[in-house]
Amino acid sequence: TENTVEELQQMKDTLKLRLNKSHVKMSKVADFLIQSCEQYKEYDPMLTPAEPSNPWISEETTFWDLEKNTKDYSTRRVKRWAFSLDEVLRDPAGKEQFAKFLAKEYSIENLHFYNNVYELKNVSEKEVVDKVKAIWAEFLDPNSALSPVNIDSKCMDKTRKQVLSSPGRHTFDDARDHIYKLMRSDSYTRFIKSDQYKELLAAKRKIRGEAAIKPVQTAKQELLLKLKPNRQQSTSFIG
């Protein structure tokens, strides 16, 4: 009987959770999926030919080289930054332009904090504690932070406890999420509406394959070039 009561109580709790869980209509999910596919269609090299070529089906990596370039980039690339803050932070050029905007807005410390927390994930184990202390001292210490960031008191208290008791790679995750949401709702929105972004979008510095960058030679082309002089020598010798 006790087991049955416990099972019923557990079922009751599970059903309560399901009732409280928000549900989205299938039609809205489908609309969102279609919208997302249409939005990214231009950037899918399998659906839209990449410039200068698709590195997934060719031997050339020029497309990836262009994507790494933070100096010259196409309007197509800049337009993608308006999709979401993640697109800006994922693109080295986008992050660089966003940093310049934040510097003008006197809020560059938010991006620096966000970057430092991600760097914490990649340091060696012996460096974790020192990195945690350094991040705390620079951004969150209420008494001596050189580049203070604003997080709510609940998040601050939780982070302080973790810094003092168990510093680790995930110590600042809540604070990072708080700063990310702040940048997404405030700084990012103003960046996309700013003259800086509009000028970048209107510049139309579009790079097209061979006209903009020397194409990367394939191994086959290099081999043919090396063999060409030898063919001429062998022909003249026979003559």
Tab-separated table of C-alpha atoms in Angstrom:
chain	number	residue	atom	x	y	z
A	1	THR	CA	0.000	0.000	0.000
A	2	GLU	CA	2.821	2.384	0.905
A	3	ASN	CA	4.461	1.801	-2.449
A	4	THR	CA	1.184	2.472	-4.202
A	5	VAL	CA	0.725	5.754	-2.330
A	6	GLU	CA	4.279	6.804	-3.198
A	7	GLU	CA	3.725	5.909	-6.828
A	8	LEU	CA	0.500	7.900	-6.942
A	9	GLN	CA	2.201	10.864	-5.290
A	10	GLN	CA	5.010	10.702	-7.830
A	11	MET	CA	2.491	10.503	-10.666
A	12	LYS	CA	0.657	13.486	-9.206
A	13	ASP	CA	3.874	15.537	-9.075
A	14	THR	CA	4.751	14.543	-12.631
A	15	LEU	CA	1.333	15.588	-13.917
A	16	LYS	CA	1.637	18.928	-12.101
A	17	LEU	CA	4.944	19.580	-13.828
A	18	ARG	CA	3.406	18.780	-17.185
A	19	LEU	CA	0.516	21.158	-16.534
A	20	ASN	CA	2.893	23.952	-15.600
A	21	LYS	CA	5.119	23.342	-18.598
A	22	SER	CA	4.446	25.733	-21.442
A	23	HIS	CA	3.351	24.181	-24.708
A	24	VAL	CA	3.767	25.501	-28.219
A	25	LYS	CA	1.374	24.689	-31.032
A	26	MET	CA	2.763	22.483	-33.773
A	27	SER	CA	1.799	25.086	-36.364
A	28	LYS	CA	3.984	27.694	-34.628
A	29	VAL	CA	6.884	25.243	-34.462
A	30	ALA	CA	6.511	24.567	-38.183
A	31	ASP	CA	6.352	28.302	-38.959
A	32	PHE	CA	9.512	28.910	-36.936
A	33	LEU	CA	11.302	26.034	-38.698
A	34	ILE	CA	10.314	27.348	-42.136
A	35	GLN	CA	11.364	30.879	-41.212
A	36	SER	CA	14.714	29.639	-39.915
A	37	CYS	CA	15.348	27.579	-43.060
A	38	GLU	CA	14.523	30.533	-45.317
A	39	GLN	CA	16.725	32.838	-43.255
A	40	TYR	CA	19.774	30.574	-43.441
A	41	LYS	CA	19.212	29.255	-46.969
A	42	GLU	CA	21.559	31.870	-48.409
A	43	TYR	CA	24.307	30.704	-46.057
A	44	ASP	CA	23.975	26.969	-46.622
A	45	PRO	CA	26.692	26.022	-49.156
A	46	MET	CA	24.700	22.915	-50.104
A	47	LEU	CA	21.706	25.022	-51.206
A	48	THR	CA	23.357	28.260	-52.355
A	49	PRO	CA	26.723	28.195	-54.164
A	50	ALA	CA	29.423	29.523	-51.861
A	51	GLU	CA	31.812	32.261	-52.910
A	52	PRO	CA	34.285	31.449	-54.315
A	53	SER	CA	33.579	27.700	-53.985
A	54	ASN	CA	32.064	25.147	-51.644
A	55	PRO	CA	34.885	23.690	-49.498
A	56	TRP	CA	32.741	20.660	-48.644
A	57	ILE	CA	32.708	19.418	-52.231
A	58	SER	CA	35.968	20.881	-53.557
A	59	GLU	CA	39.611	20.929	-52.538
A	60	GLU	CA	39.764	24.701	-52.056
A	61	THR	CA	39.495	26.291	-48.603
A	62	THR	CA	39.352	29.900	-49.817
A	63	PHE	CA	35.790	30.226	-48.527
A	64	TRP	CA	36.903	29.370	-44.988
A	65	ASP	CA	39.914	31.696	-45.321
A	66	LEU	CA	37.584	34.556	-46.198
A	67	GLU	CA	35.356	33.770	-43.230
A	68	LYS	CA	38.365	34.132	-40.913
A	69	ASN	CA	39.277	37.514	-42.386
A	70	THR	CA	38.410	40.408	-40.055
A	71	LYS	CA	39.505	43.218	-42.389
A	72	ASP	CA	37.624	42.689	-45.656
A	73	TYR	CA	34.260	40.974	-45.660
A	74	SER	CA	31.138	40.844	-47.773
A	75	THR	CA	27.753	42.460	-47.256
A	76	ARG	CA	26.339	38.939	-47.168
A	77	ARG	CA	28.478	38.209	-44.138
A	78	VAL	CA	27.557	41.458	-42.354
A	79	LYS	CA	23.854	40.838	-42.979
A	80	ARG	CA	24.079	37.581	-41.050
A	81	TRP	CA	25.047	39.446	-37.862
A	82	ALA	CA	21.486	40.783	-37.669
A	83	PHE	CA	20.143	37.242	-37.161
A	84	SER	CA	21.243	36.980	-33.524
A	85	LEU	CA	23.938	37.920	-31.024
A	86	ASP	CA	25.338	34.401	-31.376
A	87	GLU	CA	26.090	35.081	-35.050
A	88	VAL	CA	28.028	38.219	-34.067
A	89	LEU	CA	30.054	36.459	-31.373
A	90	ARG	CA	30.736	33.439	-33.598
A	91	ASP	CA	32.234	35.570	-36.380
A	92	PRO	CA	35.685	37.070	-35.572
A	93	ALA	CA	34.881	40.142	-37.682
A	94	GLY	CA	31.473	40.500	-36.064
A	95	LYS	CA	32.929	40.257	-32.582
A	96	GLU	CA	35.570	42.847	-33.482
A	97	GLN	CA	32.965	45.325	-34.747
A	98	PHE	CA	30.707	44.662	-31.766
A	99	ALA	CA	33.663	45.330	-29.432
A	100	LYS	CA	34.284	48.684	-31.136
A	101	PHE	CA	30.642	49.596	-30.647
A	102	LEU	CA	30.697	48.586	-26.974
A	103	ALA	CA	33.847	50.653	-26.440
A	104	LYS	CA	31.983	53.719	-27.739
A	105	GLU	CA	29.092	52.868	-25.433
A	106	TYR	CA	31.427	52.444	-22.438
A	107	SER	CA	30.263	48.878	-21.863
A	108	ILE	CA	33.144	46.872	-23.339
A	109	GLU	CA	33.666	45.221	-19.932
A	110	ASN	CA	30.596	43.026	-20.566
A	111	LEU	CA	32.173	41.446	-23.634
A	112	HIS	CA	35.562	41.126	-21.911
A	113	PHE	CA	33.919	39.320	-19.006
A	114	TYR	CA	32.003	37.032	-21.379
A	115	ASN	CA	35.209	36.164	-23.254
A	116	ASN	CA	37.175	35.536	-20.062
A	117	VAL	CA	34.563	33.108	-18.763
A	118	TYR	CA	34.818	31.117	-21.996
A	119	GLU	CA	38.608	31.158	-21.779
A	120	LEU	CA	38.244	29.620	-18.326
A	121	LYS	CA	36.829	26.484	-19.968
A	122	ASN	CA	40.047	25.944	-21.915
A	123	VAL	CA	42.826	26.594	-19.395
A	124	SER	CA	44.716	23.699	-17.847
A	125	GLU	CA	43.446	22.279	-14.562
A	126	LYS	CA	46.266	23.799	-12.530
A	127	GLU	CA	45.417	27.277	-13.864
A	128	VAL	CA	41.686	27.176	-13.084
A	129	VAL	CA	41.807	28.557	-9.530
A	130	ASP	CA	44.114	31.446	-10.485
A	131	LYS	CA	41.937	32.264	-13.502
A	132	VAL	CA	38.801	32.284	-11.339
A	133	LYS	CA	40.438	34.654	-8.865
A	134	ALA	CA	41.614	36.906	-11.691
A	135	ILE	CA	38.127	37.121	-13.231
A	136	TRP	CA	36.585	37.837	-9.841
A	137	ALA	CA	39.145	40.538	-9.067
A	138	GLU	CA	38.765	42.269	-12.434
A	139	PHE	CA	35.007	42.134	-12.969
A	140	LEU	CA	33.034	41.212	-9.843
A	141	ASP	CA	34.872	42.130	-6.649
A	142	PRO	CA	32.622	44.862	-5.150
A	143	ASN	CA	35.589	46.534	-3.477
A	144	SER	CA	38.330	46.508	-6.091
A	145	ALA	CA	37.040	45.422	-9.525
A	146	LEU	CA	38.838	47.345	-12.287
A	147	SER	CA	36.146	46.653	-14.913
A	148	PRO	CA	32.978	45.969	-12.919
A	149	VAL	CA	29.988	44.318	-14.571
A	150	ASN	CA	26.433	44.530	-13.276
A	151	ILE	CA	24.669	41.361	-12.159
A	152	ASP	CA	21.747	40.962	-9.757
A	153	SER	CA	22.315	40.358	-6.049
A	154	LYS	CA	21.129	36.728	-6.146
A	155	CYS	CA	23.579	35.871	-8.908
A	156	MET	CA	26.344	37.801	-7.148
A	157	ASP	CA	25.835	35.929	-3.869
A	158	LYS	CA	25.847	32.542	-5.584
A	159	THR	CA	28.971	33.399	-7.567
A	160	ARG	CA	30.793	34.730	-4.486
A	161	LYS	CA	30.098	31.490	-2.582
A	162	GLN	CA	31.457	29.397	-5.449
A	163	VAL	CA	34.579	31.558	-5.776
A	164	LEU	CA	35.322	31.173	-2.059
A	165	SER	CA	34.330	27.542	-1.549
A	166	SER	CA	34.733	25.643	-4.813
A	167	PRO	CA	36.267	27.661	-7.669
A	168	GLY	CA	35.974	25.797	-10.960
A	169	ARG	CA	35.322	26.059	-14.677
A	170	HIS	CA	31.590	26.645	-14.118
A	171	THR	CA	31.871	29.191	-11.283
A	172	PHE	CA	30.759	32.112	-13.467
A	173	ASP	CA	28.177	30.361	-15.641
A	174	ASP	CA	25.183	32.119	-14.053
A	175	ALA	CA	26.920	35.497	-14.200
A	176	ARG	CA	27.906	34.861	-17.821
A	177	ASP	CA	24.299	34.020	-18.751
A	178	HIS	CA	23.142	37.198	-17.022
A	179	ILE	CA	25.634	39.342	-18.964
A	180	TYR	CA	24.782	37.552	-22.220
A	181	LYS	CA	21.070	38.322	-21.789
A	182	LEU	CA	21.945	41.915	-20.943
A	183	MET	CA	24.021	42.298	-24.122
A	184	ARG	CA	21.373	40.570	-26.238
A	185	SER	CA	18.482	42.724	-25.024
A	186	ASP	CA	20.355	46.015	-24.854
A	187	SER	CA	23.757	46.438	-26.502
A	188	TYR	CA	23.168	44.052	-29.419
A	189	THR	CA	19.842	45.660	-30.326
A	190	ARG	CA	21.435	49.112	-30.384
A	191	PHE	CA	24.416	47.779	-32.372
A	192	ILE	CA	22.158	46.460	-35.155
A	193	LYS	CA	20.328	49.803	-35.275
A	194	SER	CA	23.526	51.875	-35.104
A	195	ASP	CA	25.066	53.938	-37.902
A	196	GLN	CA	28.196	51.819	-37.561
A	197	TYR	CA	26.360	48.641	-38.557
A	198	LYS	CA	24.359	50.383	-41.291
A	199	GLU	CA	27.579	51.753	-42.818
A	200	LEU	CA	29.137	48.289	-42.786
A	201	LEU	CA	26.042	46.870	-44.439
A	202	ALA	CA	25.978	49.596	-47.100
A	203	ALA	CA	29.693	49.409	-47.881
A	204	LYS	CA	29.138	46.357	-50.126
A	205	ARG	CA	32.754	45.303	-49.961
A	206	LYS	CA	31.877	42.081	-51.633
A	207	ILE	CA	34.724	39.699	-52.305
A	208	ARG	CA	34.400	37.420	-55.287
A	209	GLY	CA	36.784	34.499	-55.598
A	210	GLU	CA	39.742	35.102	-57.868
A	211	ALA	CA	39.145	38.843	-58.209
A	212	ALA	CA	39.659	39.425	-54.509
A	213	ILE	CA	42.092	36.776	-53.349
A	214	LYS	CA	44.667	34.610	-55.037
A	215	PRO	CA	43.062	31.199	-55.333
A	216	VAL	CA	44.531	28.359	-53.340
A	217	GLN	CA	46.147	25.936	-55.742
A	218	THR	CA	45.119	22.346	-55.464
A	219	ALA	CA	47.680	19.591	-55.085
A	220	LYS	CA	46.947	18.467	-58.632
A	221	GLN	CA	47.620	21.941	-60.064
A	222	GLU	CA	50.887	22.239	-58.165
A	223	LEU	CA	51.993	18.853	-59.433
A	224	LEU	CA	51.245	19.817	-63.048
A	225	LEU	CA	53.216	23.046	-62.660
A	226	LYS	CA	56.200	21.141	-61.327
A	227	LEU	CA	56.059	18.609	-64.135
A	228	LYS	CA	55.663	21.161	-66.955
A	229	PRO	CA	59.363	22.226	-67.238
A	230	ASN	CA	60.456	18.577	-67.203
A	231	ARG	CA	58.139	17.818	-70.121
A	232	GLN	CA	59.640	20.648	-72.176
A	233	GLN	CA	63.191	19.499	-71.414
A	234	SER	CA	62.406	15.895	-72.337
A	235	THR	CA	60.770	17.015	-75.613
A	236	SER	CA	63.731	19.165	-76.666
A	237	PHE	CA	66.122	16.369	-75.825
A	238	ILE	CA	64.267	13.921	-78.030
A	239	GLY	CA	64.242	16.449	-80.879
